[in-house]
Structures are given as structure tokens and as C-alpha cells.
GROMACS .gro file of C-alpha atoms in nm:
model
  269
    1MET     CA    1   6.103  -1.037  -2.006
    2ASN     CA    2   5.754  -0.995  -1.880
    3ARG     CA    3   5.477  -1.105  -2.111
    4ALA     CA    4   5.134  -0.939  -2.116
    5LEU     CA    5   4.874  -1.162  -1.973
    6THR     CA    6   4.602  -1.261  -2.224
    7PRO     CA    7   4.283  -1.453  -2.148
    8SER     CA    8   4.287  -1.809  -2.260
    9ARG     CA    9   4.038  -1.899  -2.536
   10ARG     CA   10   3.845  -2.224  -2.544
   11ALA     CA   11   3.643  -2.342  -2.844
   12PHE     CA   12   3.286  -2.460  -2.796
   13SER     CA   13   3.249  -2.832  -2.783
   14VAL     CA   14   3.013  -3.009  -3.023
   15ILE     CA   15   2.770  -3.077  -2.737
   16GLU     CA   16   2.766  -2.708  -2.637
   17LEU     CA   17   2.701  -2.600  -2.995
   18LEU     CA   18   2.416  -2.845  -3.030
   19THR     CA   19   2.272  -2.724  -2.700
   20LEU     CA   20   2.285  -2.361  -2.817
   21ILE     CA   21   2.117  -2.450  -3.146
   22ALA     CA   22   1.845  -2.645  -2.967
   23CYS     CA   23   1.778  -2.352  -2.733
   24GLY     CA   24   1.757  -2.117  -3.033
   25VAL     CA   25   1.508  -2.343  -3.211
   26LEU     CA   26   1.297  -2.378  -2.896
   27LEU     CA   27   1.293  -2.001  -2.849
   28LEU     CA   28   1.189  -1.953  -3.212
   29VAL     CA   29   0.906  -2.206  -3.174
   30LEU     CA   30   0.779  -2.029  -2.864
   31VAL     CA   31   0.805  -1.675  -3.000
   32TYR     CA   32   0.714  -1.713  -3.369
   33PRO     CA   33   0.342  -1.794  -3.324
   34SER     CA   34   0.287  -1.470  -3.136
   35TYR     CA   35   0.452  -1.271  -3.415
   36SER     CA   36   0.289  -1.462  -3.701
   37SER     CA   37  -0.058  -1.425  -3.550
   38GLN     CA   38  -0.014  -1.056  -3.471
   39PRO     CA   39  -0.143  -0.930  -3.811
   40VAL     CA   40  -0.454  -1.149  -3.771
   41ARG     CA   41  -0.518  -1.009  -3.423
   42ASP     CA   42  -0.459  -0.655  -3.547
   43ARG     CA   43  -0.710  -0.695  -3.831
   44SER     CA   44  -0.965  -0.848  -3.597
   45ARG     CA   45  -0.917  -0.559  -3.354
   46LEU     CA   46  -0.957  -0.309  -3.637
   47CYS     CA   47  -1.273  -0.489  -3.747
   48SER     CA   48  -1.415  -0.452  -3.397
   49THR     CA   49  -1.320  -0.084  -3.397
   50ARG     CA   50  -1.505  -0.028  -3.724
   51LEU     CA   51  -1.821  -0.189  -3.589
   52SER     CA   52  -1.791   0.038  -3.287
   53GLN     CA   53  -1.761   0.343  -3.512
   54MET     CA   54  -2.073   0.238  -3.701
   55HIS     CA   55  -2.269   0.202  -3.377
   56LYS     CA   56  -2.141   0.536  -3.247
   57GLY     CA   57  -2.268   0.691  -3.570
   58LEU     CA   58  -2.614   0.549  -3.500
   59VAL     CA   59  -2.606   0.689  -3.148
   60LEU     CA   60  -2.500   1.033  -3.274
   61PHE     CA   61  -2.791   1.028  -3.518
   62ALA     CA   62  -3.026   0.922  -3.238
   63ASN     CA   63  -2.914   1.214  -3.023
   64ASP     CA   64  -3.066   1.451  -3.278
   65PHE     CA   65  -3.373   1.247  -3.373
   66GLY     CA   66  -3.553   1.150  -3.056
   67GLY     CA   67  -3.346   0.842  -2.982
   68GLN     CA   68  -3.433   0.667  -3.310
   69PHE     CA   69  -3.180   0.520  -3.553
   70PRO     CA   70  -3.215   0.612  -3.925
   71ILE     CA   71  -3.505   0.459  -4.122
   72PRO     CA   72  -3.456   0.545  -4.493
   73ASN     CA   73  -3.825   0.535  -4.588
   74LYS     CA   74  -3.898   0.794  -4.321
   75ILE     CA   75  -3.605   1.016  -4.417
   76SER     CA   76  -3.689   1.012  -4.789
   77ALA     CA   77  -3.903   0.741  -4.945
   78LYS     CA   78  -3.817   0.887  -5.286
   79THR     CA   79  -3.442   0.852  -5.236
   80ALA     CA   80  -3.487   0.510  -5.076
   81ALA     CA   81  -3.676   0.391  -5.385
   82ALA     CA   82  -3.393   0.505  -5.616
   83ASN     CA   83  -3.163   0.226  -5.497
   84SER     CA   84  -3.217  -0.120  -5.647
   85GLN     CA   85  -3.197  -0.235  -5.282
   86SER     CA   86  -3.488  -0.012  -5.198
   87GLY     CA   87  -3.673   0.089  -4.883
   88ASN     CA   88  -3.518   0.025  -4.542
   89SER     CA   89  -3.235  -0.179  -4.689
   90THR     CA   90  -2.887  -0.216  -4.543
   91ALA     CA   91  -2.745  -0.023  -4.839
   92ASN     CA   92  -2.976   0.275  -4.786
   93VAL     CA   93  -2.909   0.294  -4.412
   94ILE     CA   94  -2.532   0.282  -4.447
   95SER     CA   95  -2.522   0.507  -4.754
   96TYR     CA   96  -2.721   0.769  -4.562
   97MET     CA   97  -2.473   0.751  -4.273
   98ILE     CA   98  -2.175   0.794  -4.506
   99PHE     CA   99  -2.339   1.081  -4.694
  100ASN     CA  100  -2.390   1.264  -4.365
  101THR     CA  101  -2.028   1.196  -4.260
  102TYR     CA  102  -2.100   0.982  -3.956
  103TYR     CA  103  -1.821   0.761  -4.096
  104SER     CA  104  -1.637   0.700  -4.425
  105PRO     CA  105  -1.685   0.421  -4.687
  106GLU     CA  106  -1.369   0.249  -4.560
  107ILE     CA  107  -1.532   0.183  -4.223
  108THR     CA  108  -1.795  -0.046  -4.375
  109VAL     CA  109  -1.547  -0.300  -4.518
  110CYS     CA  110  -1.373  -0.548  -4.287
  111PRO     CA  111  -0.989  -0.559  -4.320
  112ASP     CA  112  -1.021  -0.941  -4.316
  113GLU     CA  113  -1.283  -0.947  -4.594
  114ALA     CA  114  -1.265  -1.279  -4.782
  115ASN     CA  115  -1.537  -1.221  -5.042
  116PRO     CA  116  -1.385  -1.066  -5.359
  117ASN     CA  117  -1.723  -0.906  -5.439
  118VAL     CA  118  -1.686  -0.669  -5.143
  119VAL     CA  119  -1.475  -0.359  -5.202
  120VAL     CA  120  -1.448  -0.010  -5.053
  121LYS     CA  121  -1.656   0.233  -5.259
  122LYS     CA  122  -1.390   0.474  -5.385
  123ASP     CA  123  -1.636   0.669  -5.601
  124TYR     CA  124  -1.897   0.745  -5.335
  125ARG     CA  125  -2.108   1.040  -5.453
  126TYR     CA  126  -2.161   1.321  -5.206
  127GLY     CA  127  -2.373   1.539  -5.435
  128THR     CA  128  -2.100   1.795  -5.504
  129MET     CA  129  -2.143   2.084  -5.745
  130ASP     CA  130  -1.939   1.913  -6.017
  131ASP     CA  131  -2.157   1.599  -6.011
  132LYS     CA  132  -2.367   1.681  -6.318
  133ASP     CA  133  -2.581   1.367  -6.296
  134TRP     CA  134  -2.684   1.422  -5.935
  135ASN     CA  135  -3.060   1.433  -5.886
  136ASP     CA  136  -3.196   1.701  -5.654
  137TYR     CA  137  -3.409   1.454  -5.457
  138TRP     CA  138  -3.118   1.223  -5.368
  139LEU     CA  139  -3.026   1.255  -5.000
  140TRP     CA  140  -2.750   0.992  -5.023
  141ASP     CA  141  -2.571   0.796  -5.295
  142PRO     CA  142  -2.825   0.543  -5.429
  143ASN     CA  143  -2.552   0.342  -5.604
  144PHE     CA  144  -2.410   0.214  -5.276
  145SER     CA  145  -2.455  -0.166  -5.262
  146ALA     CA  146  -2.488  -0.434  -4.996
  147ASP     CA  147  -2.548  -0.721  -5.239
  148ILE     CA  148  -2.250  -0.943  -5.156
  149THR     CA  149  -2.360  -1.198  -5.418
  150LYS     CA  150  -2.241  -0.965  -5.697
  151PRO     CA  151  -1.921  -0.770  -5.765
  152GLY     CA  152  -1.931  -0.413  -5.638
  153ALA     CA  153  -2.074  -0.469  -5.290
  154ASN     CA  154  -1.953  -0.215  -5.034
  155VAL     CA  155  -2.047  -0.364  -4.696
  156SER     CA  156  -1.892  -0.646  -4.492
  157TYR     CA  157  -2.103  -0.625  -4.181
  158ALA     CA  158  -2.446  -0.754  -4.083
  159MET     CA  159  -2.716  -0.517  -3.961
  160LEU     CA  160  -3.050  -0.568  -3.789
  161ALA     CA  161  -3.340  -0.638  -4.025
  162LEU     CA  162  -3.561  -0.329  -4.009
  163LEU     CA  163  -3.903  -0.487  -3.992
  164GLY     CA  164  -4.130  -0.635  -3.728
  165ALA     CA  165  -4.122  -0.560  -3.357
  166ARG     CA  166  -3.741  -0.568  -3.350
  167ARG     CA  167  -3.729  -0.240  -3.543
  168THR     CA  168  -3.964  -0.065  -3.302
  169ALA     CA  169  -3.802  -0.206  -2.989
  170GLU     CA  170  -3.431  -0.197  -3.073
  171TRP     CA  171  -3.356   0.016  -3.380
  172CYS     CA  172  -3.302   0.300  -3.135
  173ASP     CA  173  -3.068   0.403  -2.858
  174SER     CA  174  -3.217   0.147  -2.619
  175LEU     CA  175  -2.894   0.084  -2.422
  176ASN     CA  176  -2.990  -0.283  -2.425
  177GLY     CA  177  -2.676  -0.478  -2.334
  178LYS     CA  178  -2.835  -0.809  -2.438
  179PHE     CA  179  -2.948  -0.718  -2.791
  180VAL     CA  180  -2.713  -0.720  -3.093
  181VAL     CA  181  -2.771  -0.465  -3.373
  182LEU     CA  182  -2.446  -0.494  -3.574
  183ALA     CA  183  -2.201  -0.780  -3.625
  184ASP     CA  184  -1.965  -0.960  -3.855
  185ARG     CA  185  -2.199  -1.130  -4.099
  186GLY     CA  186  -2.285  -1.494  -4.053
  187PRO     CA  187  -2.395  -1.789  -4.270
  188LYS     CA  188  -2.737  -1.829  -4.428
  189ASP     CA  189  -3.019  -1.885  -4.180
  190GLY     CA  190  -2.773  -1.924  -3.893
  191ALA     CA  191  -2.677  -2.276  -4.004
  192PHE     CA  192  -2.308  -2.369  -3.988
  193ASN     CA  193  -2.152  -2.388  -4.334
  194ALA     CA  194  -1.780  -2.456  -4.367
  195ASP     CA  195  -1.787  -2.339  -4.731
  196SER     CA  196  -1.926  -1.996  -4.646
  197GLN     CA  197  -1.706  -1.694  -4.711
  198THR     CA  198  -1.806  -1.571  -4.366
  199ASN     CA  199  -1.600  -1.847  -4.201
  200LYS     CA  200  -1.276  -1.728  -4.363
  201ARG     CA  201  -1.236  -1.416  -4.151
  202HIS     CA  202  -1.072  -1.396  -3.808
  203GLY     CA  203  -1.023  -1.772  -3.803
  204ASP     CA  204  -1.042  -2.066  -4.040
  205ALA     CA  205  -1.315  -2.253  -4.224
  206SER     CA  206  -1.366  -2.492  -3.932
  207ASP     CA  207  -1.536  -2.227  -3.720
  208TRP     CA  208  -1.700  -1.886  -3.726
  209THR     CA  209  -1.528  -1.615  -3.524
  210GLY     CA  210  -1.677  -1.269  -3.526
  211ASN     CA  211  -1.739  -0.946  -3.343
  212VAL     CA  212  -2.089  -0.852  -3.233
  213MET     CA  213  -2.200  -0.505  -3.124
  214PHE     CA  214  -2.464  -0.478  -2.853
  215ASN     CA  215  -2.703  -0.185  -2.830
  216ASP     CA  216  -2.539  -0.046  -2.517
  217GLY     CA  217  -2.219   0.007  -2.717
  218HIS     CA  218  -2.009  -0.285  -2.594
  219SER     CA  219  -1.871  -0.544  -2.834
  220GLN     CA  220  -1.786  -0.909  -2.787
  221LYS     CA  221  -1.584  -1.158  -2.990
  222LEU     CA  222  -1.757  -1.494  -3.028
  223THR     CA  223  -1.654  -1.826  -3.179
  224PHE     CA  224  -1.888  -2.102  -3.296
  225ASN     CA  225  -1.814  -2.427  -3.475
  226ALA     CA  226  -2.013  -2.713  -3.618
  227GLU     CA  227  -2.005  -2.892  -3.283
  228SER     CA  228  -2.153  -2.601  -3.090
  229GLU     CA  229  -2.471  -2.686  -2.902
  230LYS     CA  230  -2.595  -2.328  -2.921
  231LEU     CA  231  -2.494  -2.227  -3.271
  232PHE     CA  232  -2.475  -1.848  -3.320
  233GLU     CA  233  -2.692  -1.795  -3.015
  234VAL     CA  234  -2.676  -1.482  -2.802
  235ASN     CA  235  -2.909  -1.479  -2.504
  236GLY     CA  236  -3.095  -1.778  -2.648
  237ASP     CA  237  -3.148  -1.628  -2.995
  238ASN     CA  238  -2.974  -1.724  -3.320
  239LEU     CA  239  -2.825  -1.404  -3.463
  240PHE     CA  240  -2.860  -1.503  -3.828
  241ARG     CA  241  -3.196  -1.680  -3.837
  242VAL     CA  242  -3.540  -1.521  -3.832
  243ASP     CA  243  -3.716  -1.686  -3.541
  244ASP     CA  244  -4.026  -1.469  -3.514
  245LEU     CA  245  -4.096  -1.153  -3.716
  246GLU     CA  246  -4.309  -1.005  -3.441
  247LYS     CA  247  -4.092  -1.104  -3.147
  248GLY     CA  248  -3.909  -0.800  -3.008
  249GLY     CA  249  -3.621  -1.015  -2.886
  250ASP     CA  250  -3.551  -1.169  -3.228
  251MET     CA  251  -3.202  -1.057  -3.336
  252TRP     CA  252  -3.208  -1.126  -3.710
  253LEU     CA  253  -2.890  -0.978  -3.858
  254GLY     CA  254  -2.767  -0.985  -4.216
  255LEU     CA  255  -2.724  -0.782  -4.532
  256PHE     CA  256  -3.072  -0.698  -4.654
  257GLY     CA  257  -3.190  -0.586  -4.995
  258ALA     CA  258  -3.531  -0.436  -5.073
  259THR     CA  259  -3.713  -0.399  -4.741
  260ASP     CA  260  -4.063  -0.278  -4.668
  261GLU     CA  261  -4.267  -0.302  -4.349
  262LYS     CA  262  -4.312  -0.681  -4.364
  263THR     CA  263  -4.066  -0.834  -4.613
  264THR     CA  264  -3.700  -0.820  -4.700
  265THR     CA  265  -3.446  -0.990  -4.927
  266PRO     CA  266  -3.137  -1.116  -4.738
  267TYR     CA  267  -2.799  -1.168  -4.912
  268TRP     CA  268  -2.575  -1.456  -4.804
  269ASP     CA  269  -2.239  -1.583  -4.928
   0.00000   0.00000   0.00000
């Protein structure tokens, strides 16, 4: 009687099993970091995209207003005074841009935001017919806040301080690829501070990693740590420290409260 031929079966040896397990562990070690860090990279990329949208909004405004970016006191000094962060403050600039639909309130909050005081403004007021308490002279929502030291702030990002020669020279569509006008916010006075909330985004508390938006529309991701010889410097200038109010090349970025022609109140966390 002929018997059907069947392949012989051989069990794995202990050494072979251990080798397979070791290969699996090695593969997991090599692959897992790329997967685990993917959400961080995605949030950082989204953060950069939001900064880009904010700058594009400024450029669109400039196209219709002689190349200048919005200056709240010139648009409506009366509306600008209605905000507790009055004048040419960060809150007034960004609130004006939202009101005129250059971007939405979600764009102004970083997806990696670490400060619990900063939230998307869900109740932004657009002056609709059913808003009974809307004042006729308001040209944007005056309740929008950039004060990150208190609950209810609505902005994550730093903006150029609108005073001194920097406002005249660069708060416009200058196409200057060496001058930064928007960025992830940094620590007080451009001095490294491991306890700052700003160090807890896109990295860890041992360094500051952030996106910066240059006035020609390109962005760059930078990393600084306490050992850096040129802390927060771009083209020789510290982004988060006022070096010279009248120097056109001084890139002083932050979240600024009440701002007039010569003074401002910066907020740091």
C-alpha cells in the first residue's frame, strides 16, 4: 500500500526560540521610538503650520493696506482702548485678525500648549445681530486675551513688540528673511529658565525648542539649551530680550499687554 508523502515537522530548538525572541525585541527597540515620537512631531508640525497661517494673514492684510501689517490704534483707537490690554497689544492685533476672518481662534493656540491658562476662545464675539451687548464702535472682540499669567488667555505665540523702529521697519511685508516677527514664545528677557512653561513644548524642560517665522514667510525650528553660547539668538539678536528700542534690527518678541508708542507690558510664564 502506498502512503501519501507528508512533510516532516521539526520543533524549534530552545536556542532558535531565544534567537527569534531577541530579534523581535531588537526590532521593537528600533521601531518603537519612531512611533512613540510621531505624535510629538505631528503637533510640532501643526504648530509650525499655525504660525505660517498667522503670517499669511498678515500678508493678506498688507496686500490691501499699502504693505503695512495691522496697527490697532490706527484702525480704531476707540476699540483698542476697550480691551484691558489696550493700544497696539498682542490681543488687539490677533483679535482684529480673527474678527476679519484671516484665521480662526483655534489657530492662535499651540497643540502642544503646556500652560493651563491658555485655551481656545470658544465664545469669540463676531458682532452678530443676536449679540445684544455688542457696542457699535467695536471692530473686534475686546474680550480676547493674551495675558498668559491668568486663566482665560487665548494666545500661545509670541509676536513682535509694536513700538520703536522695529515697528516701522518690519511690521510690514518687508520680505526680510533675517527678521523674525512671529514665534513660539520664549522665557522672560531671553534668559534660559528650566522652570518656564515655554520649555515644556516640542521638547523637554532641559531645552527650548520652537518654531520661528521670518518676514519672508519661511519658518525654522530652533533648539537652545542652558549651555548654548548664543542663547535665543537669530542673526546676532536675542529674540526675547529688548536690546534697543530704537534699533530697527531688534527682534523683541513676546505676548504684550497695553502698548502705546513707547511702552508696553510683556507677559511671561
